[in-house]
Amino acid sequence: MGSGRAINFQPIQNPDFLRQRASWIRNTLDPMVAREGPHAIGCDVLLELDELLRRLLDSKVSIEDIRYSRIHLAIQDIAGKATRWPCKVIERCDELLDMWDNDYGDFNGEALRTLLYEPGGRFHGIARPEDFTDTKLLTRWLQTPSVVLDPDRAKMTGDLGFAAGDWWINTMFAFRDGIIDSGDSRPGTVADSDGVYALLLVDDVEIWGPSFDTFTYRPVTNNHGVLKLIAGTEESRRPVRVLRSHGVRSFWAPRAGVRYDGLHKVSGWRIYQKQGAGRMICEITFKRLPCSTTADSILSRPFAEEIEDYKEYKKMRREAREKPSMHRAFRDMLDLDGTRARRGSMRV
């Protein structure tokens, strides 16, 4: 179906405009074409896309702007999925890729590597390539006057200004922004003696989820934070922020990183003793509260460019650990028996 929007005639040399257009192609049009086929694109959208491609063919876009905007990846996505897209669009994309290949050479080279720490990258001004451990990241932030790490902020009720669908590469960056009180990547709760404020779902703590709006949570331990959720008090009825890690065994898990899935409230629970188990098992059912962000919009995160950032970050961390000069710092993270040292947690 058409979008009904007017064709956007912003300057083609504007890298931010190209970045927005690349995201539009990759995160809006391509999923729609994948679901519904080439005829899903209405005439007005097709004209807008064709006009964009024609202007790119008629312009000399610098390799720096191509890298920053990732427009080449959007064009490659169309050309590489030729059976999905209308033939005319594919032909223009092939022509454009040939032109850029002649101008700049191999698109898989270092010149077009994903920006992370450079200007325009996700971590510019936030971290440096050598900050490949959580300890190094935390040390840098504590030494940066503009960064305020406040674990107590996460121990407040509500969304704290975050929107459902907000996404981070890992829990450390979610902690930096203040939605949780620790960078610990293990499943747990953000809680204090007054109640529970957030859940981080990892591994197998989400045991049942018939829809995105409802799931059942089985905590790792029955700590006092969990008991607050089932106390039947006014505090236990307060909404809780729910974050899903890509490591949670759930149909609703993000493909990478950590995603905030909105405010939820307890809708029921049960406590039982599993046969042969020495402790009581607690299972708590949550229901997502309505918000202005649709479920489809939340589940669309992470976007294509966010997944690229995640992969590049993991790759650079691996490369840093493999450098001889980094070996000592990496070994400091390990116990004498070769297992990763257990990190302290501010979560209860």
Coordinates of C-alpha atoms in Angstrom, one line a residue:
M1 CA 0.0 0.0 0.0
G2 CA 1.1 3.5 -0.7
S3 CA 2.4 5.8 2.0
G4 CA 0.7 8.9 0.7
R5 CA 3.9 11.0 1.3
A6 CA 5.3 13.5 -1.1
I7 CA 8.6 12.8 -2.8
N8 CA 11.4 14.0 -0.6
F9 CA 13.7 16.4 -2.5
Q10 CA 16.3 17.0 0.1
P11 CA 19.9 17.4 -1.2
I12 CA 21.3 14.0 -2.2
Q13 CA 24.7 15.0 -0.8
N14 CA 23.1 15.4 2.7
P15 CA 24.5 12.3 4.6
D16 CA 21.7 12.5 7.3
F17 CA 19.1 12.4 4.5
L18 CA 20.8 9.4 2.9
R19 CA 21.0 7.7 6.3
Q20 CA 17.3 8.2 6.9
R21 CA 16.5 6.8 3.4
A22 CA 18.7 3.8 3.9
S23 CA 16.8 3.0 7.2
W24 CA 13.5 3.5 5.4
I25 CA 14.5 1.0 2.7
R26 CA 15.9 -1.6 5.1
N27 CA 13.5 -1.4 8.1
T28 CA 10.2 -0.4 6.5
L29 CA 10.1 -1.4 2.8
D30 CA 12.2 -4.5 2.8
P31 CA 10.2 -6.3 5.6
M32 CA 7.0 -5.3 3.9
V33 CA 8.2 -6.7 0.5
A34 CA 9.4 -9.9 2.3
R35 CA 6.0 -10.4 3.8
E36 CA 3.8 -9.4 0.9
G37 CA 5.9 -9.6 -2.3
P38 CA 6.9 -6.9 -4.8
H39 CA 3.3 -5.7 -5.3
A40 CA 3.1 -4.5 -1.6
I41 CA 4.8 -1.3 -2.7
G42 CA 2.3 1.2 -3.9
C43 CA 2.8 3.5 -6.8
D44 CA 3.7 6.6 -4.7
V45 CA 6.3 4.7 -2.7
L46 CA 7.7 3.1 -5.9
L47 CA 8.0 6.5 -7.5
E48 CA 9.7 7.9 -4.4
L49 CA 12.2 5.0 -4.4
D50 CA 12.9 5.3 -8.1
E51 CA 13.5 9.0 -7.8
L52 CA 16.0 8.4 -5.0
L53 CA 17.9 5.8 -7.1
R54 CA 17.9 8.1 -10.1
R55 CA 19.3 11.0 -8.1
L56 CA 22.0 8.8 -6.7
L57 CA 22.9 7.7 -10.2
D58 CA 23.1 11.3 -11.3
S59 CA 25.2 12.4 -8.3
K60 CA 28.7 12.0 -7.0
V61 CA 28.2 10.8 -3.4
S62 CA 31.5 10.6 -1.5
I63 CA 32.6 7.4 0.0
E64 CA 32.6 9.0 3.5
D65 CA 28.9 9.8 3.0
I66 CA 28.2 6.4 1.7
R67 CA 29.9 4.8 4.7
Y68 CA 28.1 7.1 7.2
S69 CA 24.6 6.7 5.7
R70 CA 24.9 2.9 4.9
I71 CA 23.0 3.6 1.7
H72 CA 25.2 1.1 -0.1
L73 CA 23.9 -1.7 2.3
A74 CA 20.3 -0.7 1.5
I75 CA 21.1 -0.9 -2.2
Q76 CA 22.9 -4.2 -1.8
D77 CA 19.9 -5.6 0.1
I78 CA 17.6 -4.9 -2.8
A79 CA 20.0 -6.2 -5.5
G80 CA 20.7 -9.3 -3.4
K81 CA 17.1 -10.2 -3.0
A82 CA 16.1 -9.9 -6.7
T83 CA 13.1 -12.1 -6.5
R84 CA 11.4 -9.8 -3.9
W85 CA 11.6 -6.4 -5.6
P86 CA 10.1 -5.0 -8.8
C87 CA 12.4 -5.5 -11.8
K88 CA 12.9 -1.8 -12.5
V89 CA 14.1 -1.1 -9.0
I90 CA 16.5 -4.0 -9.1
E91 CA 17.9 -2.8 -12.5
R92 CA 18.6 0.7 -11.0
C93 CA 20.3 -0.8 -7.9
D94 CA 22.5 -3.0 -10.1
E95 CA 23.5 0.0 -12.2
L96 CA 24.2 2.1 -9.1
L97 CA 26.4 -0.7 -7.5
D98 CA 28.3 -1.0 -10.7
M99 CA 28.9 2.7 -10.8
W100 CA 30.1 2.8 -7.2
D101 CA 32.3 -0.3 -7.7
N102 CA 34.0 1.5 -10.6
D103 CA 34.4 4.7 -8.5
Y104 CA 35.5 3.2 -5.1
G105 CA 36.3 -0.5 -5.6
D106 CA 35.4 -3.4 -3.3
F107 CA 32.5 -2.5 -0.9
N108 CA 33.6 -5.2 1.5
G109 CA 36.9 -3.5 2.3
E110 CA 38.1 -1.5 5.3
A111 CA 37.0 1.8 3.7
L112 CA 33.4 0.9 4.3
R113 CA 33.7 -0.8 7.6
T114 CA 30.8 0.0 10.0
L115 CA 31.4 3.2 12.0
L116 CA 31.4 2.7 15.8
Y117 CA 33.8 4.9 17.6
E118 CA 34.4 7.4 14.8
P119 CA 32.2 10.6 14.4
G120 CA 28.8 9.4 13.3
G121 CA 29.2 6.0 15.0
R122 CA 27.1 4.7 17.9
F123 CA 29.9 5.0 20.5
H124 CA 31.6 8.2 19.4
G125 CA 32.2 10.1 22.6
I126 CA 30.9 7.3 24.7
A127 CA 33.6 4.6 24.5
R128 CA 36.9 3.8 22.8
P129 CA 38.1 0.7 21.0
E130 CA 40.3 -0.2 23.9
D131 CA 37.3 -0.3 26.3
F132 CA 36.7 -3.9 25.5
T133 CA 35.8 -5.0 29.1
D134 CA 33.0 -3.9 31.4
T135 CA 35.6 -2.7 33.9
K136 CA 37.2 -0.5 31.4
L137 CA 33.9 0.9 30.3
L138 CA 32.9 1.6 33.9
T139 CA 36.2 3.3 34.6
R140 CA 35.9 5.6 31.6
W141 CA 32.4 6.6 32.5
L142 CA 33.3 7.3 36.1
Q143 CA 36.1 9.5 34.9
T144 CA 33.9 11.4 32.4
P145 CA 32.2 14.5 34.0
S146 CA 29.4 14.5 31.5
V147 CA 28.3 10.9 32.4
V148 CA 26.2 10.5 35.5
L149 CA 25.9 6.9 36.7
D150 CA 23.1 6.7 39.2
P151 CA 21.9 3.2 40.1
D152 CA 19.2 4.8 42.3
R153 CA 17.5 6.3 39.3
A154 CA 16.7 2.8 38.1
K155 CA 14.9 2.2 41.4
M156 CA 12.0 4.4 40.5
T157 CA 8.6 3.4 39.2
G158 CA 7.6 4.0 35.6
D159 CA 9.2 4.2 32.2
L160 CA 11.7 6.9 33.3
G161 CA 11.4 8.6 29.9
F162 CA 12.3 5.5 28.0
A163 CA 10.1 4.4 25.1
A164 CA 9.1 0.7 24.5
G165 CA 11.5 -0.6 21.8
D166 CA 14.5 1.3 23.0
W167 CA 17.6 -0.9 22.4
W168 CA 21.1 -1.3 23.6
I169 CA 24.1 -3.4 22.4
N170 CA 24.4 -4.9 25.9
T171 CA 23.4 -4.4 29.5
M172 CA 26.4 -2.1 30.3
F173 CA 25.0 0.6 27.9
A174 CA 21.5 0.1 29.3
F175 CA 23.0 0.7 32.8
R176 CA 24.8 3.8 31.5
D177 CA 21.5 5.3 30.4
G178 CA 19.8 4.5 33.7
I179 CA 17.0 2.0 32.9
I180 CA 18.6 -0.7 35.1
D181 CA 20.9 -0.4 38.1
S182 CA 23.8 -2.7 37.0
G183 CA 25.6 -3.8 33.9
D184 CA 25.3 -7.5 35.0
S185 CA 24.2 -9.6 32.1
R186 CA 22.6 -12.3 34.2
P187 CA 18.9 -12.5 34.7
G188 CA 17.6 -10.5 37.7
T189 CA 15.5 -7.8 39.1
V190 CA 16.0 -4.1 39.9
A191 CA 14.6 -3.9 43.4
D192 CA 14.9 -2.6 46.9
S193 CA 13.0 -2.9 50.1
D194 CA 10.1 -0.9 48.7
G195 CA 9.5 -3.0 45.6
V196 CA 10.5 -4.2 42.1
Y197 CA 11.1 -1.7 39.3
A198 CA 12.5 -3.7 36.4
L199 CA 13.2 -7.3 35.1
L200 CA 16.0 -8.4 32.9
L201 CA 15.0 -11.6 31.1
V202 CA 17.9 -13.8 30.1
D203 CA 18.3 -17.6 29.6
D204 CA 15.2 -19.6 30.6
V205 CA 13.5 -17.3 33.1
E206 CA 10.6 -16.7 30.6
I207 CA 8.9 -20.0 30.6
W208 CA 5.7 -19.2 28.7
G209 CA 4.6 -16.5 26.4
P210 CA 1.4 -17.1 24.3
S211 CA 1.6 -13.5 23.0
F212 CA 3.8 -10.5 23.2
D213 CA 1.5 -9.0 25.7
T214 CA 1.6 -11.8 28.2
F215 CA 4.4 -14.0 29.6
T216 CA 5.2 -16.1 32.7
Y217 CA 8.4 -15.5 34.6
R218 CA 10.2 -18.0 36.7
P219 CA 12.9 -16.2 38.7
V220 CA 16.3 -17.9 39.3
T221 CA 16.0 -17.5 43.1
N222 CA 13.1 -16.5 45.3
N223 CA 14.8 -13.4 46.7
H224 CA 12.9 -10.6 48.5
G225 CA 12.5 -8.7 45.2
V226 CA 10.4 -11.6 43.8
L227 CA 8.4 -11.8 47.0
K228 CA 7.5 -8.2 46.6
L229 CA 5.9 -9.0 43.3
I230 CA 3.5 -11.4 44.8
A231 CA 2.8 -9.7 48.1
G232 CA -0.6 -8.4 47.2
T233 CA 0.3 -4.9 48.4
E234 CA -0.1 -1.6 46.7
E235 CA 3.6 -1.7 45.9
S236 CA 3.3 -5.1 44.2
R237 CA 0.7 -3.7 41.8
R238 CA 3.0 -1.0 40.4
P239 CA 4.1 -1.4 36.8
V240 CA 7.5 -3.0 36.1
R241 CA 9.9 -2.3 33.3
V242 CA 10.7 -5.4 31.3
L243 CA 13.8 -5.8 29.3
R244 CA 14.6 -8.8 27.1
S245 CA 18.1 -9.9 26.2
H246 CA 18.8 -11.7 23.0
G247 CA 19.9 -14.6 25.2
V248 CA 16.4 -15.2 26.7
R249 CA 14.8 -18.4 25.4
S250 CA 11.7 -16.7 24.1
F251 CA 9.9 -16.2 20.7
W252 CA 9.9 -12.5 21.6
A253 CA 13.6 -12.1 22.2
P254 CA 15.4 -9.4 20.2
R255 CA 17.8 -10.7 17.5
A256 CA 20.7 -9.0 19.3
G257 CA 21.4 -6.9 22.3
V258 CA 18.9 -5.8 24.9
R259 CA 15.5 -4.3 24.2
Y260 CA 13.0 -2.5 26.5
D261 CA 9.6 -4.0 25.9
G262 CA 7.5 -1.6 28.0
L263 CA 5.7 -1.5 31.3
H264 CA 4.1 -4.7 32.7
K265 CA 1.9 -5.5 35.7
V266 CA 1.6 -8.8 37.6
S267 CA -1.6 -10.5 36.6
G268 CA -1.2 -13.8 38.5
W269 CA 1.2 -16.2 40.1
R270 CA 1.5 -19.7 41.5
I271 CA 3.9 -21.2 44.0
Y272 CA 4.5 -25.0 44.2
Q273 CA 7.2 -27.5 45.1
K274 CA 8.5 -29.5 42.2
Q275 CA 8.7 -33.2 42.8
G276 CA 12.2 -34.0 43.9
A277 CA 13.2 -30.4 44.3
G278 CA 14.2 -29.0 47.6
R279 CA 12.8 -25.5 47.2
M280 CA 9.5 -23.9 46.3
I281 CA 9.1 -22.7 42.7
C282 CA 7.5 -19.4 42.0
E283 CA 6.0 -18.5 38.6
I284 CA 4.6 -15.0 38.0
T285 CA 2.5 -14.0 35.0
F286 CA 2.9 -10.4 33.6
K287 CA 0.7 -8.5 31.2
R288 CA 2.0 -5.6 29.1
L289 CA 0.4 -2.2 29.7
P290 CA -0.9 -0.3 26.6
C291 CA 1.4 2.3 25.3
S292 CA 1.8 4.6 22.2
T293 CA 4.3 2.2 20.6
T294 CA 2.7 -0.7 18.7
A295 CA 3.9 -4.3 19.3
D296 CA 5.1 -4.5 15.7
S297 CA 7.2 -1.4 16.2
I298 CA 8.8 -2.8 19.3
L299 CA 9.5 -6.2 17.8
S300 CA 11.1 -4.5 14.7
R301 CA 14.0 -3.6 17.0
P302 CA 16.9 -4.0 16.6
F303 CA 16.9 -2.4 13.2
A304 CA 19.3 -3.6 10.5
E305 CA 21.9 -1.0 11.3
E306 CA 21.7 -1.8 15.0
I307 CA 22.4 -5.5 14.3
E308 CA 25.4 -4.3 12.2
D309 CA 26.7 -2.2 15.1
Y310 CA 26.2 -5.2 17.4
K311 CA 28.2 -7.5 15.1
E312 CA 31.0 -4.9 14.6
Y313 CA 31.2 -4.3 18.4
K314 CA 31.6 -8.1 19.1
K315 CA 34.1 -8.4 16.3
M316 CA 36.2 -5.5 17.6
R317 CA 36.1 -6.8 21.1
R318 CA 37.3 -10.2 19.9
E319 CA 40.1 -8.5 17.9
A320 CA 41.2 -6.4 20.9
R321 CA 41.4 -9.5 23.1
E322 CA 43.5 -11.3 20.5
K323 CA 46.1 -8.5 20.4
P324 CA 49.3 -9.4 22.4
S325 CA 49.2 -6.0 24.2
M326 CA 45.7 -6.7 25.4
H327 CA 46.4 -10.2 26.8
R328 CA 47.2 -9.1 30.3
A329 CA 44.0 -7.1 30.7
F330 CA 42.0 -10.0 29.4
R331 CA 43.7 -12.5 31.7
D332 CA 42.7 -10.2 34.6
M333 CA 39.1 -11.1 33.9
L334 CA 39.7 -14.8 34.4
D335 CA 40.0 -16.9 37.6
L336 CA 43.1 -19.0 38.1
D337 CA 41.2 -22.0 36.8
G338 CA 40.4 -20.3 33.5
T339 CA 36.8 -19.4 34.2
R340 CA 35.4 -15.9 33.9
A341 CA 35.5 -14.1 37.2
R342 CA 32.1 -13.5 38.8
R343 CA 31.2 -9.9 38.6
G344 CA 29.6 -8.1 41.5
S345 CA 26.0 -7.0 41.0
M346 CA 24.1 -4.1 42.5
R347 CA 20.9 -5.9 41.7
V348 CA 18.9 -7.8 44.4

